[in-house]
Amino acid sequence: MTTERGYTTGRARRERIIAAATALFGRVGFNSATMLEIAQVCEISRAGLAHHFPTKESLMEAVLETRDREDRERFRRNGSQGQDGIGVLRGMVDLARHNSEVGGIIALYAVLSAEAADPAHPAHDYFVRRYARIRSGTAKALRDARAAGYLAAHVDEDRAAAELTALMDGLQLQWLLDPASVDMAETVRRRIQELLVVPLDPAR
Amino acid sequence: MTTERGYTTGRARRERIIAAATALFGRVGFNSATMLEIAQVCEISRAGLAHHFPTKESLMEAVLETRDREDRERFRRNGSQGQDGIGVLRGMVDLARHNSEVGGIIALYAVLSAEAADPAHPAHDYFVRRYARIRSGTAKALRDARAAGYLAAHVDEDRAAAELTALMDGLQLQWLLDPASVDMAETVRRRIQELLVVPLDPAR
């Protein structure tokens, strides 16, 4: 009983630390965030924080892993496992909509990915691999859509994959600076719809 | 003579400081860059740096002003003053090409604009205004192109303006992380060409 409660408390504290780190990294960046600030926000000691995450790098890793797992689940719920690629494309719109509701995640990726362009940044390799994976996953979805007869004739799958990925990121930046200036999900939905000869969303 | 030489030396030093700050802000961000580091790169004392730029904020302002002036000149050379909007659109492709050759500028904007999403960041207002200006300038160019009979019927000027702006930024991020992964200028050129019923570049 005590052990179980201890485990639950530990997990809850871990999740609170990850949430605080997500917010701080998204606001000031990995480079200038400090473990002391994160400990203070969580109202724990620096040693208490080190018990869960010995280094700032290990904490960032946990933050990114948490986001990746949640994103994968979101894509799966949108039918990304299907054979025609439409579930993946629908997942992109759903992700844009979700992210514009939660905010902090967009700030996190925007700041970390820009910092990570520096090869010395601890998340450099992570982001290089992440973008390669997003582009190839999107290109595969577009090829699957082509095989199903859903893709417009003029679309080049690889170019459109890089373009859609860029569109998501660029809209996020405009939204971060001024949320009223763009409708991320609707802009992404319309652009994806332009690439298709079938409705992206069956409800529309 | 002495005065003129003194002026020239002072201007050269100022330019060297701005170049060093551009590189450092682009690598580690405004938040974690220090004036001491910039002074060291320029091989001047901290006091010598303060003579030109009393604060890190004033130095960032000079960096951004320098870039803005150079960008305006580039657009003008591409015919942005013309009545049909094509010069502005051509300027976007030229800017993407130029930036992919110089590198540091892209890193600078990527890192600073993401950090500046925080309302407390000293460049927050600058970037909010910058994006509003880029979107409205691009939308105006597209409306001018429409008036000249150059724009495809299906294009919504305001939406396409936000989309092209986002495309530029998103491609820059992919390029920063892995320069071989995208051809920024060509991707932007093709996308703009899709919006037009006339050739964007008369030479092609």
Coordinates of C-alpha atoms in Angstrom, one line a residue:
Chain A
M1 CA 0.0 0.0 0.0
T2 CA 2.7 2.4 1.1
T3 CA 4.8 1.3 -1.9
E4 CA 1.9 1.8 -4.3
R5 CA 1.2 5.2 -2.9
G6 CA 4.9 6.1 -3.1
Y7 CA 4.9 5.0 -6.7
T8 CA 1.9 7.1 -7.6
T9 CA 3.3 10.1 -5.8
G10 CA 6.6 9.7 -7.6
R11 CA 4.9 9.4 -11.0
A12 CA 2.7 12.4 -10.3
R13 CA 5.7 14.4 -9.3
R14 CA 7.6 13.2 -12.4
E15 CA 4.7 14.4 -14.6
R16 CA 4.6 17.7 -12.9
I17 CA 8.3 18.2 -13.5
I18 CA 7.9 17.3 -17.2
A19 CA 5.0 19.8 -17.5
A20 CA 7.0 22.6 -15.8
A21 CA 10.1 21.9 -18.0
T22 CA 7.9 21.9 -21.1
A23 CA 6.6 25.4 -20.2
L24 CA 10.1 26.7 -19.3
F25 CA 11.9 25.3 -22.3
G26 CA 9.1 26.7 -24.5
R27 CA 9.4 30.1 -23.0
V28 CA 13.2 30.7 -22.6
G29 CA 14.8 27.8 -24.5
F30 CA 16.8 24.8 -23.3
N31 CA 20.1 26.9 -23.3
S32 CA 19.0 29.5 -20.8
A33 CA 16.5 27.4 -18.7
T34 CA 18.1 26.2 -15.4
M35 CA 17.3 23.1 -13.3
L36 CA 17.0 25.5 -10.2
E37 CA 14.1 27.4 -11.9
I38 CA 12.3 24.1 -12.7
A39 CA 12.8 22.8 -9.2
Q40 CA 11.4 26.1 -7.8
V41 CA 8.3 26.0 -10.1
C42 CA 7.6 22.4 -8.9
E43 CA 8.3 23.4 -5.2
I44 CA 10.9 20.7 -4.8
S45 CA 14.6 20.9 -3.9
R46 CA 17.3 20.9 -6.5
A47 CA 18.3 17.4 -5.0
G48 CA 14.7 16.3 -5.3
L49 CA 14.7 17.2 -8.9
A50 CA 18.0 15.4 -9.5
H51 CA 16.5 12.2 -8.0
H52 CA 14.1 12.2 -11.0
F53 CA 16.3 13.8 -13.6
P54 CA 20.0 13.9 -13.0
T55 CA 20.7 16.4 -15.8
K56 CA 18.9 19.0 -17.8
E57 CA 19.6 16.9 -20.9
S58 CA 17.8 13.9 -19.4
L59 CA 14.8 16.1 -18.5
M60 CA 14.6 17.4 -22.1
E61 CA 14.7 13.9 -23.4
A62 CA 11.8 12.9 -21.2
V63 CA 9.9 16.0 -22.3
L64 CA 10.4 15.1 -26.0
E65 CA 9.6 11.4 -25.4
T66 CA 6.3 12.3 -23.7
R67 CA 5.3 14.6 -26.6
D68 CA 6.2 12.0 -29.2
R69 CA 4.2 9.3 -27.5
E70 CA 1.1 11.5 -27.2
D71 CA 1.5 12.5 -30.9
R72 CA 1.8 8.9 -32.0
E73 CA -1.4 8.1 -30.1
R74 CA -3.2 11.0 -31.8
F75 CA -2.2 9.9 -35.2
R76 CA -3.4 6.3 -34.4
R77 CA -6.8 7.6 -33.3
N78 CA -7.1 9.4 -36.6
G79 CA -6.5 6.1 -38.5
S80 CA -2.8 6.4 -39.4
Q81 CA -2.6 2.6 -39.5
G82 CA -4.9 2.5 -42.6
Q83 CA -3.7 1.7 -46.0
D84 CA -4.8 4.8 -47.9
G85 CA -2.7 7.5 -46.2
I86 CA -5.8 9.6 -45.4
G87 CA -5.5 8.9 -41.6
V88 CA -2.1 10.4 -41.5
L89 CA -3.2 13.5 -43.3
R90 CA -6.2 13.8 -41.1
G91 CA -3.9 13.4 -38.1
M92 CA -1.9 16.5 -39.2
V93 CA -5.0 18.6 -39.1
D94 CA -6.1 17.2 -35.8
L95 CA -2.6 17.8 -34.4
A96 CA -2.7 21.5 -35.6
R97 CA -6.1 21.9 -33.9
H98 CA -5.0 20.2 -30.7
N99 CA -1.7 22.2 -30.5
S100 CA -3.5 25.5 -31.0
E101 CA -5.7 24.6 -28.0
V102 CA -2.8 23.7 -25.6
G103 CA -0.2 26.3 -26.7
G104 CA 2.8 25.3 -24.7
I105 CA 3.7 22.4 -27.0
I106 CA 4.1 24.6 -30.0
A107 CA 6.3 27.0 -28.1
L108 CA 8.4 24.0 -26.9
Y109 CA 9.0 22.7 -30.4
A110 CA 9.5 26.1 -32.0
V111 CA 12.2 27.2 -29.5
L112 CA 14.0 23.8 -29.1
S113 CA 14.1 23.0 -32.9
A114 CA 15.6 26.4 -33.7
E115 CA 18.2 26.2 -30.9
A116 CA 18.9 22.6 -32.0
A117 CA 20.2 23.8 -35.4
D118 CA 23.5 24.2 -33.6
P119 CA 25.2 20.8 -34.0
A120 CA 26.5 21.2 -30.4
H121 CA 22.9 21.3 -29.0
P122 CA 22.0 18.1 -27.1
A123 CA 18.7 17.8 -29.2
H124 CA 20.4 18.3 -32.6
D125 CA 20.4 14.7 -33.6
Y126 CA 16.9 14.2 -32.2
F127 CA 15.5 17.0 -34.4
V128 CA 17.4 16.0 -37.5
R129 CA 16.0 12.5 -37.2
R130 CA 12.5 13.9 -36.3
Y131 CA 12.2 16.0 -39.4
A132 CA 13.5 13.2 -41.6
R133 CA 10.9 10.9 -40.1
I134 CA 8.1 13.4 -40.5
R135 CA 8.9 14.1 -44.1
S136 CA 9.2 10.4 -45.0
G137 CA 6.0 9.5 -43.1
T138 CA 4.1 12.3 -44.9
A139 CA 5.5 11.3 -48.3
K140 CA 4.5 7.7 -47.6
A141 CA 1.0 8.8 -46.7
L142 CA 0.8 10.7 -50.0
R143 CA 2.0 7.7 -52.0
D144 CA -0.5 5.5 -50.2
A145 CA -3.2 8.1 -51.1
R146 CA -2.0 8.0 -54.7
A147 CA -2.2 4.2 -54.9
A148 CA -5.8 4.5 -53.6
G149 CA -6.6 7.0 -56.3
Y150 CA -7.1 9.9 -53.8
L151 CA -4.1 12.2 -54.8
A152 CA -4.4 15.0 -57.4
A153 CA -2.3 14.2 -60.6
H154 CA 0.0 17.3 -60.2
V155 CA 1.3 16.5 -56.7
D156 CA 4.9 15.4 -56.2
E157 CA 4.8 13.4 -53.0
D158 CA 8.3 14.2 -51.6
R159 CA 8.1 17.9 -52.4
A160 CA 4.5 18.1 -50.9
A161 CA 5.7 16.3 -47.8
A162 CA 8.5 18.9 -47.1
E163 CA 6.0 21.6 -48.0
L164 CA 3.3 20.5 -45.6
T165 CA 5.8 19.9 -42.8
A166 CA 7.1 23.5 -43.4
L167 CA 3.6 24.9 -43.5
M168 CA 2.8 23.4 -40.1
D169 CA 5.9 24.8 -38.5
G170 CA 5.7 28.2 -40.1
L171 CA 2.0 28.7 -39.1
Q172 CA 2.9 27.7 -35.6
L173 CA 5.4 30.5 -35.4
Q174 CA 2.9 33.1 -36.6
W175 CA 0.3 31.7 -34.2
L176 CA 2.8 31.9 -31.3
L177 CA 3.5 35.5 -31.9
D178 CA -0.1 36.4 -32.5
P179 CA -2.8 33.7 -32.0
A180 CA -5.5 35.7 -33.7
S181 CA -3.4 36.1 -36.9
V182 CA -3.8 32.6 -38.3
D183 CA -6.2 29.6 -38.2
M184 CA -3.6 26.9 -38.2
A185 CA -5.8 23.8 -38.4
E186 CA -8.1 25.3 -41.2
T187 CA -5.1 26.5 -43.2
V188 CA -3.4 23.1 -43.1
R189 CA -6.8 21.3 -43.8
R190 CA -7.4 23.5 -46.9
R191 CA -3.9 23.0 -48.2
I192 CA -4.1 19.2 -47.8
Q193 CA -7.5 19.2 -49.4
E194 CA -6.0 20.9 -52.4
L195 CA -3.7 17.9 -52.9
L196 CA -6.6 15.4 -52.9
V197 CA -9.5 14.5 -55.2
V198 CA -11.6 13.1 -52.3
P199 CA -12.9 14.9 -49.2
L200 CA -10.2 14.8 -46.4
D201 CA -12.9 14.8 -43.7
P202 CA -15.9 12.6 -44.4
A203 CA -18.0 14.8 -42.1
R204 CA -17.7 17.9 -44.3
Chain B
M1 CA 42.1 62.9 -42.0
T2 CA 42.5 61.4 -38.6
T3 CA 38.9 62.0 -37.9
E4 CA 37.9 60.3 -41.1
R5 CA 40.1 57.4 -40.4
G6 CA 38.7 57.2 -36.9
Y7 CA 35.2 57.2 -38.3
T8 CA 36.0 54.5 -40.8
T9 CA 37.6 52.3 -38.1
G10 CA 34.6 52.9 -35.8
R11 CA 32.2 51.9 -38.5
A12 CA 34.2 48.8 -39.4
R13 CA 34.3 47.8 -35.7
R14 CA 30.6 48.3 -35.4
E15 CA 30.0 46.1 -38.4
R16 CA 32.2 43.4 -37.0
I17 CA 30.3 43.5 -33.7
I18 CA 27.0 43.2 -35.6
A19 CA 28.3 40.2 -37.6
A20 CA 29.5 38.5 -34.4
A21 CA 26.2 39.2 -32.6
T22 CA 24.3 37.8 -35.6
A23 CA 26.3 34.6 -35.4
L24 CA 26.0 34.2 -31.6
F25 CA 22.3 35.1 -31.4
G26 CA 21.6 32.7 -34.2
R27 CA 23.6 29.9 -32.5
V28 CA 22.5 30.1 -28.8
G29 CA 19.7 32.7 -28.9
F30 CA 19.4 36.2 -27.4
N31 CA 18.5 34.8 -23.9
S32 CA 21.7 32.9 -23.4
A33 CA 24.2 35.0 -25.4
T34 CA 26.3 37.3 -23.3
M35 CA 27.9 40.6 -24.1
L36 CA 31.2 39.2 -22.8
E37 CA 31.2 36.4 -25.4
I38 CA 30.5 38.9 -28.2
A39 CA 33.3 41.2 -27.0
Q40 CA 35.7 38.2 -26.9
V41 CA 34.9 37.1 -30.4
C42 CA 35.5 40.7 -31.6
E43 CA 38.7 40.9 -29.6
I44 CA 37.6 44.1 -27.8
S45 CA 37.1 44.8 -24.2
R46 CA 33.6 44.7 -22.5
A47 CA 33.9 48.5 -22.2
G48 CA 34.9 48.9 -25.8
L49 CA 31.7 46.9 -26.8
A50 CA 29.6 49.1 -24.4
H51 CA 30.9 52.2 -26.2
H52 CA 29.1 51.0 -29.4
F53 CA 26.2 49.1 -27.8
P54 CA 25.4 49.9 -24.1
T55 CA 23.0 46.9 -23.8
K56 CA 22.4 43.5 -25.4
E57 CA 19.0 44.8 -26.4
S58 CA 20.5 47.8 -28.3
L59 CA 22.8 45.4 -30.1
M60 CA 20.0 43.0 -31.1
E61 CA 18.1 46.1 -32.4
A62 CA 21.0 47.0 -34.6
V63 CA 21.3 43.4 -35.8
L64 CA 17.6 43.3 -36.8
E65 CA 17.7 46.8 -38.4
T66 CA 20.8 45.8 -40.5
R67 CA 18.9 42.7 -41.8
D68 CA 15.8 44.6 -42.5
R69 CA 17.6 47.3 -44.5
E70 CA 19.4 44.6 -46.6
D71 CA 16.2 42.7 -47.2
R72 CA 14.4 45.9 -48.4
E73 CA 17.2 46.6 -50.8
R74 CA 17.0 43.0 -52.1
F75 CA 13.2 43.3 -52.7
R76 CA 13.7 46.7 -54.5
R77 CA 16.3 45.1 -56.8
N78 CA 13.7 42.5 -57.7
G79 CA 11.3 45.2 -58.7
S80 CA 9.1 45.3 -55.6
Q81 CA 8.1 48.9 -56.5
G82 CA 6.3 47.7 -59.6
Q83 CA 2.5 47.8 -59.9
D84 CA 1.8 44.1 -60.7
G85 CA 3.1 42.4 -57.5
I86 CA 5.4 40.1 -59.4
G87 CA 8.6 41.9 -58.1
V88 CA 7.6 41.1 -54.5
L89 CA 7.0 37.4 -55.3
R90 CA 10.3 37.2 -57.2
G91 CA 12.0 38.9 -54.2
M92 CA 10.8 36.1 -51.9
V93 CA 12.4 33.4 -54.1
D94 CA 15.6 35.6 -54.3
L95 CA 15.6 36.0 -50.5
A96 CA 15.3 32.2 -50.0
R97 CA 18.2 31.6 -52.4
H98 CA 20.4 34.3 -50.8
N99 CA 19.7 33.2 -47.3
S100 CA 20.5 29.6 -48.1
E101 CA 23.9 30.8 -49.3
V102 CA 24.7 32.9 -46.2
G103 CA 23.2 30.7 -43.5
G104 CA 23.7 32.7 -40.4
I105 CA 20.7 35.0 -41.1
I106 CA 18.3 32.1 -41.2
A107 CA 19.6 30.8 -37.8
L108 CA 19.3 34.3 -36.4
Y109 CA 15.6 34.7 -37.4
A110 CA 14.7 31.1 -36.5
V111 CA 16.0 31.4 -32.9
L112 CA 15.1 35.0 -32.2
S113 CA 11.5 34.7 -33.6
A114 CA 10.8 31.5 -31.5
E115 CA 12.2 33.1 -28.3
A116 CA 10.3 36.2 -29.0
A117 CA 7.0 34.4 -28.7
D118 CA 7.4 35.2 -25.0
P119 CA 5.7 38.6 -24.5
A120 CA 8.5 39.5 -22.1
H121 CA 11.2 39.0 -24.8
P122 CA 12.7 42.4 -25.9
A123 CA 12.0 41.5 -29.6
H124 CA 8.4 40.4 -29.1
D125 CA 6.8 43.5 -30.5
Y126 CA 9.3 43.7 -33.3
F127 CA 8.4 40.1 -34.5
V128 CA 4.6 40.6 -34.1
R129 CA 4.9 43.7 -36.2
R130 CA 7.3 42.0 -38.6
Y131 CA 4.9 39.1 -39.4
A132 CA 1.9 41.4 -39.7
R133 CA 3.9 43.5 -42.2
I134 CA 5.2 40.4 -44.2
R135 CA 1.7 39.0 -44.4
S136 CA 0.0 42.2 -45.5
G137 CA 2.8 43.0 -48.0
T138 CA 2.5 39.6 -49.5
A139 CA -1.3 39.8 -49.7
K140 CA -1.0 43.2 -51.4
A141 CA 1.4 41.8 -53.9
L142 CA -1.1 39.0 -54.6
R143 CA -3.9 41.5 -55.0
D144 CA -1.8 43.5 -57.4
A145 CA -1.0 40.3 -59.4
R146 CA -4.8 39.6 -59.5
A147 CA -5.5 43.1 -60.8
A148 CA -2.9 42.6 -63.5
G149 CA -4.6 39.3 -64.4
Y150 CA -1.7 37.2 -63.2
L151 CA -3.2 35.3 -60.3
A152 CA -5.0 31.9 -60.6
A153 CA -8.7 32.1 -60.0
H154 CA -8.8 29.8 -56.9
V155 CA -6.3 31.8 -54.8
D156 CA -7.4 33.6 -51.7
E157 CA -4.9 36.4 -51.3
D158 CA -4.8 36.6 -47.4
R159 CA -4.7 32.9 -46.9
A160 CA -2.0 32.4 -49.5
A161 CA 0.0 35.3 -47.9
A162 CA 0.0 33.5 -44.5
E163 CA 0.7 30.2 -46.2
L164 CA 3.7 31.5 -48.2
T165 CA 5.2 33.2 -45.1
A166 CA 4.8 30.0 -43.2
L167 CA 6.4 28.0 -46.0
M168 CA 9.5 30.2 -46.0
D169 CA 10.0 29.9 -42.3
G170 CA 9.2 26.2 -42.1
L171 CA 11.6 25.3 -44.9
Q172 CA 14.3 27.4 -43.2
L173 CA 14.0 25.3 -40.1
Q174 CA 14.4 22.1 -42.1
W175 CA 17.3 23.6 -43.9
L176 CA 19.0 24.7 -40.7
L177 CA 18.8 21.2 -39.3
D178 CA 19.9 19.5 -42.5
P179 CA 20.8 21.7 -45.5
A180 CA 20.7 18.8 -47.9
S181 CA 17.1 17.9 -47.0
V182 CA 15.4 20.7 -48.8
D183 CA 15.9 23.2 -51.7
M184 CA 14.3 26.2 -50.2
A185 CA 14.4 28.6 -53.1
E186 CA 13.1 26.0 -55.6
T187 CA 10.3 24.9 -53.3
V188 CA 9.2 28.5 -52.7
R189 CA 9.4 29.2 -56.5
R190 CA 7.3 26.3 -57.4
R191 CA 4.7 27.0 -54.8
I192 CA 4.4 30.7 -55.9
Q193 CA 4.3 29.6 -59.6
E194 CA 1.3 27.4 -58.8
L195 CA -0.6 30.5 -57.7
L196 CA 0.1 32.3 -61.0
V197 CA -1.1 32.0 -64.6
V198 CA 2.1 33.7 -65.9
P199 CA 5.8 32.7 -65.5
L200 CA 7.2 34.1 -62.3
D201 CA 10.7 34.3 -63.8
P202 CA 10.8 35.6 -67.3
A203 CA 14.1 33.8 -67.9
R204 CA 12.6 30.4 -67.4

